[in-house]
Amino acid sequence: MADLKGKVAVITGAASGIGLAGVEVFIAAGAKVIAGDIQDEKGRALETRFGKDKLRFVHCDVTDLAQLEAIMAEAPKAFGSLDVVWNNAGHGGTPTTVEELDLDGYDQTMNLLLKQVFAGTKFAIPHMKAKGGSIINTSSISAVSAGYAPITYSVAKKGVAHFSKLAAAELSKYKIRVNAILPGFIATSIFGASLGLPREQADQMAEMLAQGGGRIQPAGRTGRGTDIAEMAAFLASDAAGFITGGEFLVDGGITVGPRHSWDETANSPVLDALGITPEQAEQLRLAQAAARS
Ligand code: NAI
């Protein structure tokens, strides 16, 4: 486990999923946390759970720039410094295609997923520039290729990854490291919430995904919030002092290649096009092997 003793972190989107796992892992690693979210009840429950000497909840809608600036200022006010910022809050965004693009939805998606990362970083700098720090931004595997999420979300997440690299260059003069994490398929409420389901149902759906999503990636199990939080805690720690401008896939291997490259029960697209089933392909392989011996 990473060592975060003496560090103070702001985590946004901290009431659920990946951010909540971040709170748990960071506090277990010795950090003090300012947890920001729009789900106030869940956020306040975190203060009861961890104690106000370790965690403060701040209502923070990251699309409200005044609230985002205020949460960064809360860290030195409550705990004496701001060492780590994890810009993590998010939502599935507008599901529309380019052809049918909902332009208001486009603006909302970009505000929530990309502008808040720019703004969260900007507002963190005054508190970090004297002694350095670590900024972590949640991107996505949808930044890598098509097929994982709607186009607006995916473009925003690509922007988050590229922003992290460019900001790492700019902020190196202050010893502020900036990195992006690209999570794969993680069982959280985001999928249900993006379908417009009430939070309780979205939370239940996350549990269903946790139970049933194992075969989606080579790792053979569903991703958990802690898989991402452990990477974030490492990037936040001094052990990652040489790491900045990086994009870190934490995806159970789902982006290694098409399914047939890691699942021997899946057929390759070429065999599909030839009308050859996996069983027939196996028989052909066996016949070839017999012919060679
Ligand atoms: P989640 O729905 O469990 O958590 C997201 C949190 O962000 C919620 O607590 C929600 O209340 C909060 N939030 C939403 N809008 C907000 C706003 N305007 N201001 C402040 N807080 C707000 O979802 P999850 O999966 O934990 O998402 C966290 C991040 O991970 C997001 O940026 C998401 O895009 C990203 N991600 C998630 C993946 C997954 O498979 N779950 C994959 C790749 C990226």
mmCIF file of N, CA, C and O and ligand atoms in Angstrom, residues 12-20 36-39 42 59-64 67 86-92 112-113 116 138-142 153 157 181-191 193-194 199 202-203 206 225 228, ligand 1:
data_model
loop_
_atom_site.group_PDB
_atom_site.id
_atom_site.type_symbol
_atom_site.label_atom_id
_atom_site.label_comp_id
_atom_site.label_asym_id
_atom_site.label_seq_id
_atom_site.Cartn_x
_atom_site.Cartn_y
_atom_site.Cartn_z
ATOM 1 N N THR A 12 -12.758 14.677 -5.798
ATOM 2 C CA THR A 12 -14.117 15.024 -6.224
ATOM 3 C C THR A 12 -14.837 13.762 -6.720
ATOM 4 O O THR A 12 -14.193 12.788 -7.118
ATOM 5 N N GLY A 13 -16.160 13.819 -6.663
ATOM 6 C CA GLY A 13 -16.938 12.614 -6.978
ATOM 7 C C GLY A 13 -16.688 11.557 -5.921
ATOM 8 O O GLY A 13 -16.626 10.364 -6.216
ATOM 9 N N ALA A 14 -16.569 12.016 -4.663
ATOM 10 C CA ALA A 14 -16.070 11.151 -3.582
ATOM 11 C C ALA A 14 -17.165 10.346 -2.893
ATOM 12 O O ALA A 14 -16.859 9.525 -2.031
ATOM 13 N N ALA A 15 -18.421 10.555 -3.262
ATOM 14 C CA ALA A 15 -19.494 9.882 -2.525
ATOM 15 C C ALA A 15 -19.827 8.505 -3.077
ATOM 16 O O ALA A 15 -20.606 7.769 -2.482
ATOM 17 N N SER A 16 -19.236 8.136 -4.208
ATOM 18 C CA SER A 16 -19.664 6.911 -4.873
ATOM 19 C C SER A 16 -18.520 6.325 -5.691
ATOM 20 O O SER A 16 -17.586 7.043 -6.088
ATOM 21 N N GLY A 17 -18.586 5.034 -5.928
ATOM 22 C CA GLY A 17 -17.747 4.369 -6.920
ATOM 23 C C GLY A 17 -16.251 4.561 -6.714
ATOM 24 O O GLY A 17 -15.703 4.324 -5.632
ATOM 25 N N ILE A 18 -15.596 5.014 -7.772
ATOM 26 C CA ILE A 18 -14.131 5.143 -7.777
ATOM 27 C C ILE A 18 -13.681 6.182 -6.746
ATOM 28 O O ILE A 18 -12.709 5.966 -6.013
ATOM 29 N N GLY A 19 -14.382 7.305 -6.668
ATOM 30 C CA GLY A 19 -13.999 8.353 -5.716
ATOM 31 C C GLY A 19 -14.147 7.878 -4.281
ATOM 32 O O GLY A 19 -13.294 8.153 -3.427
ATOM 33 N N LEU A 20 -15.227 7.147 -4.011
ATOM 34 C CA LEU A 20 -15.438 6.606 -2.662
ATOM 35 C C LEU A 20 -14.315 5.625 -2.303
ATOM 36 O O LEU A 20 -13.770 5.662 -1.194
ATOM 37 N N GLY A 36 -15.401 15.911 -2.010
ATOM 38 C CA GLY A 36 -16.385 16.769 -2.655
ATOM 39 C C GLY A 36 -17.355 15.974 -3.503
ATOM 40 O O GLY A 36 -16.967 15.014 -4.169
ATOM 41 N N ASP A 37 -18.624 16.359 -3.447
ATOM 42 C CA ASP A 37 -19.635 15.682 -4.276
ATOM 43 C C ASP A 37 -20.919 16.490 -4.210
ATOM 44 O O ASP A 37 -21.031 17.431 -3.413
ATOM 45 N N ILE A 38 -21.892 16.098 -5.069
ATOM 46 C CA ILE A 38 -23.214 16.726 -5.001
ATOM 47 C C ILE A 38 -24.199 15.845 -4.232
ATOM 48 O O ILE A 38 -25.321 16.253 -3.995
ATOM 49 N N GLN A 39 -23.782 14.642 -3.878
ATOM 50 C CA GLN A 39 -24.641 13.757 -3.077
ATOM 51 C C GLN A 39 -24.339 14.022 -1.599
ATOM 52 O O GLN A 39 -23.487 13.356 -0.994
ATOM 53 N N LYS A 42 -24.738 11.189 1.321
ATOM 54 C CA LYS A 42 -23.646 10.198 1.325
ATOM 55 C C LYS A 42 -22.335 10.854 1.763
ATOM 56 O O LYS A 42 -21.524 10.242 2.435
ATOM 57 N N HIS A 59 -19.899 20.171 0.002
ATOM 58 C CA HIS A 59 -20.765 20.111 -1.178
ATOM 59 C C HIS A 59 -20.044 20.823 -2.307
ATOM 60 O O HIS A 59 -19.699 22.006 -2.188
ATOM 61 N N CYS A 60 -19.799 20.127 -3.391
ATOM 62 C CA CYS A 60 -19.084 20.760 -4.503
ATOM 63 C C CYS A 60 -19.606 20.220 -5.823
ATOM 64 O O CYS A 60 -19.387 19.053 -6.167
ATOM 65 N N ASP A 61 -20.324 21.079 -6.529
ATOM 66 C CA ASP A 61 -20.684 20.780 -7.913
ATOM 67 C C ASP A 61 -19.504 21.273 -8.748
ATOM 68 O O ASP A 61 -19.246 22.481 -8.822
ATOM 69 N N VAL A 62 -18.786 20.346 -9.349
ATOM 70 C CA VAL A 62 -17.536 20.731 -10.032
ATOM 71 C C VAL A 62 -17.777 21.599 -11.267
ATOM 72 O O VAL A 62 -16.831 22.172 -11.804
ATOM 73 N N THR A 63 -19.034 21.675 -11.712
ATOM 74 C CA THR A 63 -19.320 22.566 -12.842
ATOM 75 C C THR A 63 -19.575 24.000 -12.364
ATOM 76 O O THR A 63 -19.746 24.899 -13.175
ATOM 77 N N ASP A 64 -19.637 24.179 -11.044
ATOM 78 C CA ASP A 64 -19.786 25.518 -10.466
ATOM 79 C C ASP A 64 -18.388 25.975 -10.051
ATOM 80 O O ASP A 64 -17.818 25.489 -9.073
ATOM 81 N N GLN A 67 -17.598 26.957 -6.471
ATOM 82 C CA GLN A 67 -17.547 25.819 -5.539
ATOM 83 C C GLN A 67 -16.253 25.028 -5.713
ATOM 84 O O GLN A 67 -15.670 24.530 -4.754
ATOM 85 N N TRP A 86 -7.425 14.964 -6.760
ATOM 86 C CA TRP A 86 -7.892 13.939 -7.705
ATOM 87 C C TRP A 86 -9.194 14.447 -8.322
ATOM 88 O O TRP A 86 -10.240 14.431 -7.690
ATOM 89 N N ASN A 87 -9.080 14.965 -9.547
ATOM 90 C CA ASN A 87 -10.252 15.430 -10.295
ATOM 91 C C ASN A 87 -10.941 14.198 -10.884
ATOM 92 O O ASN A 87 -10.506 13.657 -11.903
ATOM 93 N N ASN A 88 -12.007 13.787 -10.240
ATOM 94 C CA ASN A 88 -12.579 12.473 -10.554
ATOM 95 C C ASN A 88 -14.070 12.480 -10.854
ATOM 96 O O ASN A 88 -14.570 11.567 -11.504
ATOM 97 N N ALA A 89 -14.797 13.514 -10.418
ATOM 98 C CA ALA A 89 -16.259 13.510 -10.581
ATOM 99 C C ALA A 89 -16.631 13.301 -12.046
ATOM 100 O O ALA A 89 -15.930 13.785 -12.944
ATOM 101 N N GLY A 90 -17.701 12.593 -12.273
ATOM 102 C CA GLY A 90 -18.105 12.386 -13.659
ATOM 103 C C GLY A 90 -19.465 11.736 -13.801
ATOM 104 O O GLY A 90 -20.111 11.347 -12.826
ATOM 105 N N HIS A 91 -19.867 11.610 -15.043
ATOM 106 C CA HIS A 91 -21.170 11.073 -15.427
ATOM 107 C C HIS A 91 -21.008 10.604 -16.864
ATOM 108 O O HIS A 91 -20.036 10.990 -17.532
ATOM 109 N N GLY A 92 -21.925 9.785 -17.336
ATOM 110 C CA GLY A 92 -21.794 9.250 -18.692
ATOM 111 C C GLY A 92 -21.959 10.290 -19.795
ATOM 112 O O GLY A 92 -21.607 10.042 -20.944
ATOM 113 N N LEU A 112 -18.638 19.154 -17.433
ATOM 114 C CA LEU A 112 -18.469 18.227 -16.307
ATOM 115 C C LEU A 112 -17.176 17.418 -16.429
ATOM 116 O O LEU A 112 -16.474 17.221 -15.447
ATOM 117 N N LEU A 113 -16.874 16.959 -17.615
ATOM 118 C CA LEU A 113 -15.757 16.010 -17.725
ATOM 119 C C LEU A 113 -14.419 16.666 -18.052
ATOM 120 O O LEU A 113 -13.377 16.148 -17.651
ATOM 121 N N GLN A 116 -13.917 20.981 -15.887
ATOM 122 C CA GLN A 116 -13.654 20.900 -14.438
ATOM 123 C C GLN A 116 -12.235 20.429 -14.159
ATOM 124 O O GLN A 116 -11.664 20.765 -13.114
ATOM 125 N N THR A 138 -9.091 11.649 -13.725
ATOM 126 C CA THR A 138 -9.699 10.401 -14.184
ATOM 127 C C THR A 138 -10.102 10.543 -15.645
ATOM 128 O O THR A 138 -11.016 11.300 -15.983
ATOM 129 N N SER A 139 -9.404 9.818 -16.493
ATOM 130 C CA SER A 139 -9.749 9.742 -17.906
ATOM 131 C C SER A 139 -10.550 8.443 -18.102
ATOM 132 O O SER A 139 -11.393 8.101 -17.260
ATOM 133 N N SER A 140 -10.263 7.696 -19.149
ATOM 134 C CA SER A 140 -11.045 6.481 -19.423
ATOM 135 C C SER A 140 -10.407 5.727 -20.581
ATOM 136 O O SER A 140 -9.741 6.334 -21.436
ATOM 137 N N ILE A 141 -10.684 4.418 -20.655
ATOM 138 C CA ILE A 141 -10.257 3.680 -21.848
ATOM 139 C C ILE A 141 -10.974 4.186 -23.093
ATOM 140 O O ILE A 141 -10.522 3.934 -24.210
ATOM 141 N N SER A 142 -12.067 4.913 -22.908
ATOM 142 C CA SER A 142 -12.746 5.450 -24.091
ATOM 143 C C SER A 142 -11.889 6.517 -24.778
ATOM 144 O O SER A 142 -12.188 6.920 -25.902
ATOM 145 N N TYR A 153 -18.438 11.895 -24.469
ATOM 146 C CA TYR A 153 -17.713 11.438 -23.269
ATOM 147 C C TYR A 153 -16.283 11.044 -23.647
ATOM 148 O O TYR A 153 -15.318 11.441 -22.989
ATOM 149 N N LYS A 157 -12.741 12.613 -22.421
ATOM 150 C CA LYS A 157 -11.754 11.831 -21.656
ATOM 151 C C LYS A 157 -10.394 11.814 -22.360
ATOM 152 O O LYS A 157 -9.354 11.762 -21.705
ATOM 153 N N ILE A 181 -5.338 8.678 -15.097
ATOM 154 C CA ILE A 181 -5.637 7.242 -15.005
ATOM 155 C C ILE A 181 -6.756 6.945 -16.000
ATOM 156 O O ILE A 181 -7.744 7.689 -16.087
ATOM 157 N N LEU A 182 -6.597 5.861 -16.744
ATOM 158 C CA LEU A 182 -7.603 5.448 -17.732
ATOM 159 C C LEU A 182 -8.253 4.158 -17.230
ATOM 160 O O LEU A 182 -7.767 3.056 -17.507
ATOM 161 N N PRO A 183 -9.338 4.285 -16.464
ATOM 162 C CA PRO A 183 -9.981 3.066 -15.960
ATOM 163 C C PRO A 183 -10.677 2.312 -17.082
ATOM 164 O O PRO A 183 -11.183 2.910 -18.041
ATOM 165 N N GLY A 184 -10.693 0.988 -16.922
ATOM 166 C CA GLY A 184 -11.508 0.158 -17.815
ATOM 167 C C GLY A 184 -12.915 0.071 -17.262
ATOM 168 O O GLY A 184 -13.447 1.047 -16.725
ATOM 169 N N PHE A 185 -13.481 -1.112 -17.371
ATOM 170 C CA PHE A 185 -14.871 -1.311 -16.965
ATOM 171 C C PHE A 185 -14.904 -1.567 -15.454
ATOM 172 O O PHE A 185 -14.483 -2.618 -14.985
ATOM 173 N N ILE A 186 -15.367 -0.567 -14.705
ATOM 174 C CA ILE A 186 -15.376 -0.649 -13.242
ATOM 175 C C ILE A 186 -16.838 -0.662 -12.776
ATOM 176 O O ILE A 186 -17.622 0.196 -13.203
ATOM 177 N N ALA A 187 -17.165 -1.601 -11.913
ATOM 178 C CA ALA A 187 -18.561 -1.759 -11.482
ATOM 179 C C ALA A 187 -18.943 -0.648 -10.512
ATOM 180 O O ALA A 187 -18.669 -0.730 -9.314
ATOM 181 N N THR A 188 -19.529 0.408 -11.053
ATOM 182 C CA THR A 188 -19.993 1.534 -10.218
ATOM 183 C C THR A 188 -21.393 1.938 -10.686
ATOM 184 O O THR A 188 -21.916 1.402 -11.669
ATOM 185 N N SER A 189 -21.923 2.954 -10.019
ATOM 186 C CA SER A 189 -23.279 3.412 -10.324
ATOM 187 C C SER A 189 -23.353 4.230 -11.601
ATOM 188 O O SER A 189 -24.435 4.643 -12.009
ATOM 189 N N ILE A 190 -22.213 4.514 -12.225
ATOM 190 C CA ILE A 190 -22.223 5.452 -13.355
ATOM 191 C C ILE A 190 -23.094 4.950 -14.499
ATOM 192 O O ILE A 190 -23.729 5.741 -15.200
ATOM 193 N N PHE A 191 -23.138 3.620 -14.657
ATOM 194 C CA PHE A 191 -23.889 3.085 -15.802
ATOM 195 C C PHE A 191 -25.387 3.300 -15.594
ATOM 196 O O PHE A 191 -26.087 3.776 -16.497
ATOM 197 N N ALA A 193 -26.738 5.476 -13.482
ATOM 198 C CA ALA A 193 -26.997 6.924 -13.405
ATOM 199 C C ALA A 193 -27.072 7.516 -14.814
ATOM 200 O O ALA A 193 -27.892 8.385 -15.100
ATOM 201 N N SER A 194 -26.230 6.993 -15.707
ATOM 202 C CA SER A 194 -26.226 7.513 -17.082
ATOM 203 C C SER A 194 -27.480 7.125 -17.855
ATOM 204 O O SER A 194 -27.835 7.773 -18.832
ATOM 205 N N ARG A 199 -30.597 7.129 -8.051
ATOM 206 C CA ARG A 199 -29.317 6.690 -7.490
ATOM 207 C C ARG A 199 -29.385 5.311 -6.830
ATOM 208 O O ARG A 199 -28.487 4.496 -6.987
ATOM 209 N N ALA A 202 -29.317 2.807 -9.418
ATOM 210 C CA ALA A 202 -27.995 2.795 -10.055
ATOM 211 C C ALA A 202 -26.990 2.077 -9.168
ATOM 212 O O ALA A 202 -26.132 1.327 -9.643
ATOM 213 N N ASP A 203 -27.112 2.291 -7.842
ATOM 214 C CA ASP A 203 -26.215 1.614 -6.895
ATOM 215 C C ASP A 203 -26.432 0.095 -6.951
ATOM 216 O O ASP A 203 -25.483 -0.684 -6.911
ATOM 217 N N ALA A 206 -24.814 -1.324 -9.932
ATOM 218 C CA ALA A 206 -23.357 -1.466 -9.750
ATOM 219 C C ALA A 206 -23.055 -2.809 -9.107
ATOM 220 O O ALA A 206 -22.096 -3.504 -9.491
ATOM 221 N N GLY A 225 -13.647 -0.252 -7.731
ATOM 222 C CA GLY A 225 -13.163 1.100 -7.462
ATOM 223 C C GLY A 225 -11.772 1.085 -6.855
ATOM 224 O O GLY A 225 -10.926 1.928 -7.173
ATOM 225 N N ILE A 228 -8.694 1.233 -9.107
ATOM 226 C CA ILE A 228 -8.309 2.562 -9.582
ATOM 227 C C ILE A 228 -7.715 3.379 -8.430
ATOM 228 O O ILE A 228 -6.714 4.083 -8.587
HETATM 229 P P1 NAI B 1 -20.141 6.999 -9.879
HETATM 230 O O1 NAI B 1 -21.411 7.445 -10.471
HETATM 231 O O2 NAI B 1 -20.153 5.858 -8.942
HETATM 232 O O3 NAI B 1 -19.424 8.231 -9.144
HETATM 233 C C1 NAI B 1 -19.370 9.499 -9.723
HETATM 234 C C2 NAI B 1 -19.557 10.532 -8.617
HETATM 235 O O4 NAI B 1 -19.439 11.830 -9.213
HETATM 236 C C3 NAI B 1 -20.933 10.445 -7.958
HETATM 237 O O5 NAI B 1 -20.797 10.401 -6.552
HETATM 238 C C4 NAI B 1 -21.633 11.711 -8.426
HETATM 239 O O6 NAI B 1 -22.534 12.228 -7.466
HETATM 240 C C5 NAI B 1 -20.446 12.638 -8.638
HETATM 241 N N1 NAI B 1 -20.777 13.744 -9.533
HETATM 242 C C6 NAI B 1 -21.477 13.710 -10.700
HETATM 243 N N2 NAI B 1 -21.621 14.959 -11.176
HETATM 244 C C7 NAI B 1 -20.980 15.785 -10.319
HETATM 245 C C8 NAI B 1 -20.767 17.167 -10.271
HETATM 246 N N3 NAI B 1 -21.270 17.981 -11.194
HETATM 247 N N4 NAI B 1 -20.058 17.678 -9.234
HETATM 248 C C9 NAI B 1 -19.564 16.873 -8.280
HETATM 249 N N5 NAI B 1 -19.744 15.553 -8.248
HETATM 250 C C10 NAI B 1 -20.450 15.016 -9.268
HETATM 251 O O7 NAI B 1 -19.155 6.738 -11.107
HETATM 252 P P2 NAI B 1 -17.621 6.302 -11.181
HETATM 253 O O8 NAI B 1 -17.560 5.177 -12.099
HETATM 254 O O9 NAI B 1 -17.056 6.165 -9.837
HETATM 255 O O10 NAI B 1 -16.999 7.566 -11.918
HETATM 256 C C11 NAI B 1 -15.856 8.269 -11.432
HETATM 257 C C12 NAI B 1 -15.029 8.734 -12.618
HETATM 258 O O11 NAI B 1 -14.502 7.590 -13.294
HETATM 259 C C13 NAI B 1 -15.812 9.516 -13.676
HETATM 260 O O12 NAI B 1 -15.028 10.593 -14.125
HETATM 261 C C14 NAI B 1 -15.996 8.505 -14.783
HETATM 262 O O13 NAI B 1 -16.157 9.130 -16.027
HETATM 263 C C15 NAI B 1 -14.701 7.735 -14.676
HETATM 264 N N6 NAI B 1 -14.684 6.421 -15.301
HETATM 265 C C16 NAI B 1 -15.486 5.413 -14.840
HETATM 266 C C17 NAI B 1 -15.439 4.154 -15.439
HETATM 267 C C18 NAI B 1 -16.282 3.004 -14.987
HETATM 268 O O14 NAI B 1 -16.288 1.961 -15.659
HETATM 269 N N7 NAI B 1 -16.994 3.112 -13.886
HETATM 270 C C19 NAI B 1 -14.539 3.896 -16.570
HETATM 271 C C20 NAI B 1 -13.726 5.008 -16.945
HETATM 272 C C21 NAI B 1 -13.805 6.228 -16.328
#
